Short mmCIF file of C-alpha atoms and ligand atoms in Angstrom, two decimals:
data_model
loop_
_atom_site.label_atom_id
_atom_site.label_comp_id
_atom_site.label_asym_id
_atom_site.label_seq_id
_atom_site.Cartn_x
_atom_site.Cartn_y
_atom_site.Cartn_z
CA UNK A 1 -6.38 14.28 -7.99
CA UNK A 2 -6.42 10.56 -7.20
CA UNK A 3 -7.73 10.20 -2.86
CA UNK A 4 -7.16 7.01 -0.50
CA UNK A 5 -7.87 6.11 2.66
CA UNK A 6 -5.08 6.80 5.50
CA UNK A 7 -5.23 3.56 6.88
CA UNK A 8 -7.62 3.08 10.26
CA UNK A 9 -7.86 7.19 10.83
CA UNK A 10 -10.54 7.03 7.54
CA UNK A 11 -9.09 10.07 6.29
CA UNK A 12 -9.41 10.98 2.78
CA UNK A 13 -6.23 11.98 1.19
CA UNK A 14 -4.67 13.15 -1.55
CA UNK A 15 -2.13 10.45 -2.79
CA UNK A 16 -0.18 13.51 -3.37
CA UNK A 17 1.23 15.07 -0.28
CA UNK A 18 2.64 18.45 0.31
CA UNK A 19 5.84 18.39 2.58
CA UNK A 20 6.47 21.58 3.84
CA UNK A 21 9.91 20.41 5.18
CA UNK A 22 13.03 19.07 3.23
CA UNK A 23 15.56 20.46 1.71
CA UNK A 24 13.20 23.33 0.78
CA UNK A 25 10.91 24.04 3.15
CA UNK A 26 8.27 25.24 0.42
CA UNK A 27 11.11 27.82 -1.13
CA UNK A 28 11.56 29.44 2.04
CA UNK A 29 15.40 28.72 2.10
CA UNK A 30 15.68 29.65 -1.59
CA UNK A 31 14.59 33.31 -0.95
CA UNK A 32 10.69 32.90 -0.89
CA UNK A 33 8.90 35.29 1.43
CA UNK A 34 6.24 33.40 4.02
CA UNK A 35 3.25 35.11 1.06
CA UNK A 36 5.07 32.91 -1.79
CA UNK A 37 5.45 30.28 0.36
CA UNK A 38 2.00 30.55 1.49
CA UNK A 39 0.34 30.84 -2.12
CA UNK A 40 2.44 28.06 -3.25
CA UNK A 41 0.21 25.76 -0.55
CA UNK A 42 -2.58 27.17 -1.93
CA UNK A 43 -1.63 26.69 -5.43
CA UNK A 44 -1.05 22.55 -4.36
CA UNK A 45 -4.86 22.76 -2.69
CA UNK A 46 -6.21 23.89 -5.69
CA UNK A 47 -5.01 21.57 -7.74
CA UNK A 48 -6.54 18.96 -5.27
CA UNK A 49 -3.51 18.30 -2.40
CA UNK A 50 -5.13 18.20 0.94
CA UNK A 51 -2.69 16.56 2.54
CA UNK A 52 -0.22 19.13 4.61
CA UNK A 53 2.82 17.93 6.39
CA UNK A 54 4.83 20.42 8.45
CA UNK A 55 6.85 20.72 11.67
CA UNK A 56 8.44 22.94 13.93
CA UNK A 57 12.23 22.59 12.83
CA UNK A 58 10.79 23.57 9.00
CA UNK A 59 9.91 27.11 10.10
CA UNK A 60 6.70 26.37 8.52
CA UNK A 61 3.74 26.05 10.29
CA UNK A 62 3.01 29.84 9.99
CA UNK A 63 3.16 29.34 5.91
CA UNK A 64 0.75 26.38 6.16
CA UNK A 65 -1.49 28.81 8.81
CA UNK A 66 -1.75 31.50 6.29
CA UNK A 67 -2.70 29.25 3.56
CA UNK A 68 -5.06 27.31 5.76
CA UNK A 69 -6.77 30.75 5.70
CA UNK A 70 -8.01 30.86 2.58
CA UNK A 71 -9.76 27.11 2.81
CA UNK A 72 -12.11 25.61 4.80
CA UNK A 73 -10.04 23.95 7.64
CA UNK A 74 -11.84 20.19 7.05
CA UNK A 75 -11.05 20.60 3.53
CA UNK A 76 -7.20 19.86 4.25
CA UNK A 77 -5.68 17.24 6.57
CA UNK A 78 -2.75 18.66 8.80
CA UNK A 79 0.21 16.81 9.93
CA UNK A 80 2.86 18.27 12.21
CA UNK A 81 5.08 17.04 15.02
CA UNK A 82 6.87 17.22 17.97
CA UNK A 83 10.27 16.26 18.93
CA UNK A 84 11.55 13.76 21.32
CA UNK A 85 15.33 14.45 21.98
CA UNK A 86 17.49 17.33 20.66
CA UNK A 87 20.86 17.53 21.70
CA UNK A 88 20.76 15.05 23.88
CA UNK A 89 17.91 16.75 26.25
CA UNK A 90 14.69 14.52 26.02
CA UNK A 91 11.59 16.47 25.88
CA UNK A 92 9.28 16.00 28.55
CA UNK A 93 5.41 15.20 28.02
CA UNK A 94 4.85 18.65 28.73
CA UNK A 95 7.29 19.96 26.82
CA UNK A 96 5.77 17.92 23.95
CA UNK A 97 2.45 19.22 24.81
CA UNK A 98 3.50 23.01 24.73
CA UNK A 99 4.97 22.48 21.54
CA UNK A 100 1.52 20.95 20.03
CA UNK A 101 -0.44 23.92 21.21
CA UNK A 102 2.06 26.41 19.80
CA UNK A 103 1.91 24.39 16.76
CA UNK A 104 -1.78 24.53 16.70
CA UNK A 105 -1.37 28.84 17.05
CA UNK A 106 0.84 29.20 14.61
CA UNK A 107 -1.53 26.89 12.36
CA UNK A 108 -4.47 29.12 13.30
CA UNK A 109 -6.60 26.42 14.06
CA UNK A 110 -7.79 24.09 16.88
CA UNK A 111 -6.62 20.95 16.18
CA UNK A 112 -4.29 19.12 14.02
CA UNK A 113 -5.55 16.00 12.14
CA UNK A 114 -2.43 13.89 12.73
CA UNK A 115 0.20 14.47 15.24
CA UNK A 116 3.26 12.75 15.43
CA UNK A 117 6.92 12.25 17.06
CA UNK A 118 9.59 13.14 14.35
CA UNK A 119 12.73 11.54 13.19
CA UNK A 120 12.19 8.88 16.40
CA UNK A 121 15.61 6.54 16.32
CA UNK A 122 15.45 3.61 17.20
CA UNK A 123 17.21 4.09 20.88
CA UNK A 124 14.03 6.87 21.08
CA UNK A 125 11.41 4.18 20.76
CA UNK A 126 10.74 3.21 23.96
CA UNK A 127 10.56 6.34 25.62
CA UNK A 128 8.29 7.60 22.96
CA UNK A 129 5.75 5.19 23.38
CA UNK A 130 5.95 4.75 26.95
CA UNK A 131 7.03 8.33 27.95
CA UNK A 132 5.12 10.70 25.21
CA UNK A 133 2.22 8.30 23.13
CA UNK A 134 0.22 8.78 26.66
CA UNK A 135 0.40 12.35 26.87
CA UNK A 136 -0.29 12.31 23.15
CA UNK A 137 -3.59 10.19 23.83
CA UNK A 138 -4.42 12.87 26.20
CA UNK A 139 -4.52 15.59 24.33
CA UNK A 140 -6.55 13.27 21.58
CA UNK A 141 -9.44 12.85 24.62
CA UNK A 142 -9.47 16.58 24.65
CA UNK A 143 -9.88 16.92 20.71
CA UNK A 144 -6.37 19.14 20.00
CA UNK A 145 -5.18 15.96 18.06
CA UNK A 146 -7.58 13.25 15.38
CA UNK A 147 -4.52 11.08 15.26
CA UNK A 148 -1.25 10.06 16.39
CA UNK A 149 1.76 8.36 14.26
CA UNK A 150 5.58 8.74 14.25
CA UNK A 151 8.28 9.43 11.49
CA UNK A 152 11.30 7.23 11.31
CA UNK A 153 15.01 9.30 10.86
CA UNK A 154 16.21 7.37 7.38
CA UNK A 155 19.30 9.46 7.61
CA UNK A 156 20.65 7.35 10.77
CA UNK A 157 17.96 4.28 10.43
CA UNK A 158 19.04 2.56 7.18
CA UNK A 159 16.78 -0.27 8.01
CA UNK A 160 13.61 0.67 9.32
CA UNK A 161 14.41 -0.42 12.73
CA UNK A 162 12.19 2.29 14.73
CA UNK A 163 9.45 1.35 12.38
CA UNK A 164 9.36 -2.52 12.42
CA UNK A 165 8.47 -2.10 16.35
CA UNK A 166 6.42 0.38 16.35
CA UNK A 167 4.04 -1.19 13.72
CA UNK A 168 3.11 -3.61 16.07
CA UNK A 169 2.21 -1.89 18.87
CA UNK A 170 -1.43 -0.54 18.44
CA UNK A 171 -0.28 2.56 19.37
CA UNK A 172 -0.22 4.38 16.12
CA UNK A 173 -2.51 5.23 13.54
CA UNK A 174 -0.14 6.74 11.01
CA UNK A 175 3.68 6.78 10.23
CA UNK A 176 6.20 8.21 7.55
CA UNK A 177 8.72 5.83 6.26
CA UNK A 178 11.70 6.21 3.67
CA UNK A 179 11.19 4.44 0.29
CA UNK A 180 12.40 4.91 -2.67
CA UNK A 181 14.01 3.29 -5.77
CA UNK A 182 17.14 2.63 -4.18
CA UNK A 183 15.98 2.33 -1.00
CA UNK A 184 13.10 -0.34 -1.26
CA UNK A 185 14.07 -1.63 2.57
CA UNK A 186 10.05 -0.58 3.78
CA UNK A 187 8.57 -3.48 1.06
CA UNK A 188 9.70 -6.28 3.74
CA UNK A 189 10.23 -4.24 6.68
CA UNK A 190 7.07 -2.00 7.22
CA UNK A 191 4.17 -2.57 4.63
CA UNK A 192 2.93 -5.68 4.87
CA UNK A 193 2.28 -5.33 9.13
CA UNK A 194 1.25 -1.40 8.02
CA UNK A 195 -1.89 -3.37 5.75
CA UNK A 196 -2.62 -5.83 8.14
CA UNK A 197 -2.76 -3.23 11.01
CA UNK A 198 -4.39 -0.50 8.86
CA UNK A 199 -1.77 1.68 9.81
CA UNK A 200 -1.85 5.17 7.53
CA UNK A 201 1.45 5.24 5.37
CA UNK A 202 3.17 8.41 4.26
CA UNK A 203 6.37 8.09 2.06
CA UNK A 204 9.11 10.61 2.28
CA UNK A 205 12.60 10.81 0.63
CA UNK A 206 10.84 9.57 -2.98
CA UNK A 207 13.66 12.14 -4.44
CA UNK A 208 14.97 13.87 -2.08
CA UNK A 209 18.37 15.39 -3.46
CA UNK A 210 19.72 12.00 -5.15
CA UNK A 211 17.10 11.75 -8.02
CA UNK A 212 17.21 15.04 -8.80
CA UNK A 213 20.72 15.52 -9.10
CA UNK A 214 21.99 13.44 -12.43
CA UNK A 215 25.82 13.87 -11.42
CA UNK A 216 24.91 12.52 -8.15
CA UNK A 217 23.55 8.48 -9.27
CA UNK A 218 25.80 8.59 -11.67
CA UNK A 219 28.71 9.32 -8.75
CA UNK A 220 26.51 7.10 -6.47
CA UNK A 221 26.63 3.98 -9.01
CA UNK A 222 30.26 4.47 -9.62
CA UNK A 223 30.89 3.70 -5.88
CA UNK A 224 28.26 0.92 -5.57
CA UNK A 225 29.97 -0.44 -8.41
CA UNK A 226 33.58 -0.75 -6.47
CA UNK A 227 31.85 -2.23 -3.86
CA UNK A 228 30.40 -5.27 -5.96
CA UNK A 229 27.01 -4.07 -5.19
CA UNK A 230 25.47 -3.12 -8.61
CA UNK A 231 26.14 -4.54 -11.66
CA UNK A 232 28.82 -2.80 -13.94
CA UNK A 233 27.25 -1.34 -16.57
CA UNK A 234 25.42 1.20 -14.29
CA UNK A 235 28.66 2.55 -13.35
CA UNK A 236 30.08 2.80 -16.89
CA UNK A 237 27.00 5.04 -18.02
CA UNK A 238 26.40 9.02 -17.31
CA UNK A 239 22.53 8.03 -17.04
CA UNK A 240 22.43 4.81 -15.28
CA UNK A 241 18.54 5.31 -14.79
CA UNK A 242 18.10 6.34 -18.08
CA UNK A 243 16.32 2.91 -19.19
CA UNK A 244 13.43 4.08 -16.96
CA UNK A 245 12.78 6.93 -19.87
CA UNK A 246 11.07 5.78 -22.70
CA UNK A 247 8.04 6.12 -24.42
CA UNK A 248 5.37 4.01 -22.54
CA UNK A 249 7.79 4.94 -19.28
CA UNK A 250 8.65 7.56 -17.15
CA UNK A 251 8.99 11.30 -18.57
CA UNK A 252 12.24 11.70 -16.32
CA UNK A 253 14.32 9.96 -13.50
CA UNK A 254 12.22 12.74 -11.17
CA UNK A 255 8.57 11.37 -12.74
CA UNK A 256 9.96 7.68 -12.02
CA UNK A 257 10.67 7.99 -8.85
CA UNK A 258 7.46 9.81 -7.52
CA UNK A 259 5.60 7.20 -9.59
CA UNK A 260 7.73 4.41 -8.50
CA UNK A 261 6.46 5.38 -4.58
CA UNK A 262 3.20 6.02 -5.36
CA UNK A 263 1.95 2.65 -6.61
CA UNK A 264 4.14 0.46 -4.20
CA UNK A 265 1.14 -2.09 -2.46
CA UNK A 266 0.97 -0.70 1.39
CA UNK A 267 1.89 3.24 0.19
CA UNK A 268 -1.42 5.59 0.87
CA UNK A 269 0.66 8.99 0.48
CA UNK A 270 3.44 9.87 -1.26
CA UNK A 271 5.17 13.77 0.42
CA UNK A 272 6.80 16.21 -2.28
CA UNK A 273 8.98 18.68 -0.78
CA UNK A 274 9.60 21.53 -3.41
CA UNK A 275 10.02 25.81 -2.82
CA UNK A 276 9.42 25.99 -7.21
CA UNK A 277 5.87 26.13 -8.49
CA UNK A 278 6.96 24.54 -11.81
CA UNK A 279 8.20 21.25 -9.85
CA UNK A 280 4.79 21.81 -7.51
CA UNK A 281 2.57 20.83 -10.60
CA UNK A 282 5.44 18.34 -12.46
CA UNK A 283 5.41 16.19 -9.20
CA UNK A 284 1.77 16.30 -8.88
CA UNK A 285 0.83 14.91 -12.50
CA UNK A 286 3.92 12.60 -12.28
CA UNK A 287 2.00 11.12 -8.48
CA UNK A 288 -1.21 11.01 -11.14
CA UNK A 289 0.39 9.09 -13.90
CA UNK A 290 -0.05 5.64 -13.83
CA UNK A 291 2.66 2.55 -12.56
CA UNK A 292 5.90 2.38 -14.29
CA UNK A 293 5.47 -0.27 -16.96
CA UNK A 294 6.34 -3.86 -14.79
CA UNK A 295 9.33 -4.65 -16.81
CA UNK A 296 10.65 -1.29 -15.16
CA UNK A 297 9.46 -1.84 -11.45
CA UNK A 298 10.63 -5.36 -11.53
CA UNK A 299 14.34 -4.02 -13.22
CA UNK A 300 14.24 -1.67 -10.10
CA UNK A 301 13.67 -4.06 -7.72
CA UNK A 302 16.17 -6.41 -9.23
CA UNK A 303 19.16 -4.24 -9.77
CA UNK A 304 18.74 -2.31 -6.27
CA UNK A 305 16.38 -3.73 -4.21
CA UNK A 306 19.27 -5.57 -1.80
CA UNK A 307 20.39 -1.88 -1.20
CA UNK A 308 20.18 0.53 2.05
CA UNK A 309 21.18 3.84 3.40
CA UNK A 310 21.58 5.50 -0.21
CA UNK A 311 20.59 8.85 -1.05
CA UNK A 312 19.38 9.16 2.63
CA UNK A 313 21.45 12.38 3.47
CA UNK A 314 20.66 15.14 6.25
CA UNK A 315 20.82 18.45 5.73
CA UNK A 316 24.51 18.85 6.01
CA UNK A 317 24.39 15.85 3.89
CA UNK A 318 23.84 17.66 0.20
CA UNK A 319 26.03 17.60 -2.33
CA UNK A 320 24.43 20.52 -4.28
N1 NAP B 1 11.86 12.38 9.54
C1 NAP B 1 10.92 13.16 9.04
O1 NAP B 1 9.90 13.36 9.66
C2 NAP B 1 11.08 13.76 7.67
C3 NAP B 1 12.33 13.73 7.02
C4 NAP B 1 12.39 14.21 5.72
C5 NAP B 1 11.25 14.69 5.09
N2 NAP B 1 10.05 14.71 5.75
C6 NAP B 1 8.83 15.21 5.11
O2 NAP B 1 8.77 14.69 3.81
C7 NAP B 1 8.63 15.76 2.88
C8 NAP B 1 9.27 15.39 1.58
O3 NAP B 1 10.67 15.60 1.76
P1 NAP B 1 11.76 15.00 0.84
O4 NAP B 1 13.01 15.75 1.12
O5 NAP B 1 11.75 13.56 1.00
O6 NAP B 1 11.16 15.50 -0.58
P2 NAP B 1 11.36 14.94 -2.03
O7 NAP B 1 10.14 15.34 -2.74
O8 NAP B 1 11.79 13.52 -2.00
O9 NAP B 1 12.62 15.79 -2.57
C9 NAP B 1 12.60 17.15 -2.62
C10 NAP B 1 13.89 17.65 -3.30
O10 NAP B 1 13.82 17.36 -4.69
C11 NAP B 1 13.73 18.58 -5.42
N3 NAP B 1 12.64 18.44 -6.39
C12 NAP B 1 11.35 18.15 -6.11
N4 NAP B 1 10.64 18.08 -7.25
C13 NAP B 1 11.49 18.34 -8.26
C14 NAP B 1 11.34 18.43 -9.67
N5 NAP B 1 10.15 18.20 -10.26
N6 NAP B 1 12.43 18.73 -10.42
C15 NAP B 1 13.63 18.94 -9.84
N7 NAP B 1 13.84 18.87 -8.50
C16 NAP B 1 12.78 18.58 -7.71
C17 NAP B 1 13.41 19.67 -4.43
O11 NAP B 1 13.99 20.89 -4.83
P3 NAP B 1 13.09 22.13 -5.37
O12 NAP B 1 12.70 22.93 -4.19
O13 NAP B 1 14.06 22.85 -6.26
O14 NAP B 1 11.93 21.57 -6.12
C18 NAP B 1 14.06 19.11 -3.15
O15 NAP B 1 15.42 19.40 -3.10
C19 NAP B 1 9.25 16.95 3.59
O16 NAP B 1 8.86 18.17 3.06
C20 NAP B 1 8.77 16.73 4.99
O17 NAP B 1 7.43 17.20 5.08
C21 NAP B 1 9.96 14.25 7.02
#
């Protein structure tokens, strides 16, 4: 396993990040009893991963607290979160704090390492920092959190617009962005104020459902092609990312895009979401492989890089 530094916390991570979330929430939704689920977590420690993100929503936290277990609890770093508004009902600071301690006993331990407000849109901003970062802080004084951060909601926030505030106000240490090959928006909009601040980077949505569904960017060209918004040829091909896959390349469109995330400048950890224990250790060599050749990165960034909003689906979002 390859480690970095998380920005100002000083954390050592794994540039390879478990997500415990997703579209399969380590396997649970595809049939995998909390036990699979559980050794699957341990499986990813093993083969170095120590960095753990989870939530409540997931359904979770009790798979990562029976893997945590069977590890020394500094050996792994620990994200999980709290919501701000569901439904349209805001959650009060002590709402938010109930929810971190219930997180923290269905974890099985005594503190999480960072601790941050989920899927904040950008009309949640304010009240987040003004309304829950104190109460946060708080809780940090009395050692239940190490550090605080907050996760953008691609799937509504095409643009980064939560994000490019909130990296400027000191607030927090760590936040997870949306990046990927068609969705490069984070290289201007977040990373360069994330280095400058030291702000801890964790990248989600590197596949999601788009890159591993062939059908799907082939469909997904096709319309970006009747829109004027990528050149032809992609659009008259099965395997428009195909040119990625070559000998000194990437082994698949999959390996590409975890690679492609990885080695972006201002990207510390890149999350794999994944219930199967064959994709577990594909995605974690692919995150150890090195860059894609440049000629590839810089096609990337020319043919899509103008691009937002695609592949960024919800749940209710997937096509398979
Ligand atoms: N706003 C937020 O805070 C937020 C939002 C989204 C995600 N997250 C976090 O980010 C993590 C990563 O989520 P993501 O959805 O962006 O994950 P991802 O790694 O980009 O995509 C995971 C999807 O790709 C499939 N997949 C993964 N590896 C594969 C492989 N080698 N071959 C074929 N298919 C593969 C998975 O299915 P299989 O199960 O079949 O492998 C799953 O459907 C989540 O778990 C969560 O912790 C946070």
């Amino acid at each position: 396993m390859h480690y970095t530094t998380l920005g100002r916390t000083g954390l050592r991570v794994s540039v390879a990040g478990l997500g415990t979330g997703g579209f399969s929430r380590m396997g649970l939704k595809t049939g995998l009893s909390e036990d699979e689920a559980a050794r699957l977590v341990v499986e990813a420690i093993e083969l170095g991963v120590n960095f753990i993100d989870t939530a409540p929503p997931y359904g979770t936290e009790g798979v990562v607290g029976r893997a945590l277990k069977s590890v020394p609890r500094e050996a792994v770093v620990v994200a999980t979160k709290s919501t701000v508004r569901r439904n349209g009902e805001w959650w009060t600071p002590a709402r938010v704090v109930e929810s971190l301690d219930n997180s923290l006993r269905l974890l099985g331990t005594d503190y999480v390492d960072v601790f941050m407000l989920h899927a904040v849109d950008p009309d949640m901003y304010d009240y987040a920092r003004d309304a829950l970062a104190p109460a946060l802080l708080a809780e940090k004084q009395k050692g239940k959190i190490r550090h605080i951060g907050l996760t953008e909601n691609p799937i509504v926030d095409h643009t980064n617009a939560t994000l490019k505030r909130a990296v400027h106000d000191g607030v927090w240490d760590v936040v997870m962005v949306g990046f990927h090959m068609m969705h490069q928006g984070a290289r201007a909009n977040v990373f360069p104020v994330t280095r400058r601040n030291r702000i801890g980077t964790l990248i989600m949505f590197a596949v999601r459902s788009i890159f591993a569904d062939p059908p799907r960017i082939a469909r997904e060209m096709r319309g970006l092609a009747q829109k004027g918004l990528v050149a032809q040829w992609l659009a008259d091909t099965d395997d428009p990312l195909g040119f990625l896959v070559h000998e000194a390349g990437a082994l698949s469109v999959i390996d590409a895009a975890y690679r492609y995330a990885r080695y972006e400048p201002g990207v510390d950890v890149v999350l794999f979401g994944t219930g199967n224990a064959a994709h577990l250790r594909a995605n974690i060599a692919a995150l150890l492989q090195p860059p894609l050749p440049e000629p590839d990165r810089a096609k990337l960034a020319a043919l899509f890089g103008h691009l937002t909003g695609i592949g960024l689906d919800g749940h209710e979002g997937r096509t398979r």
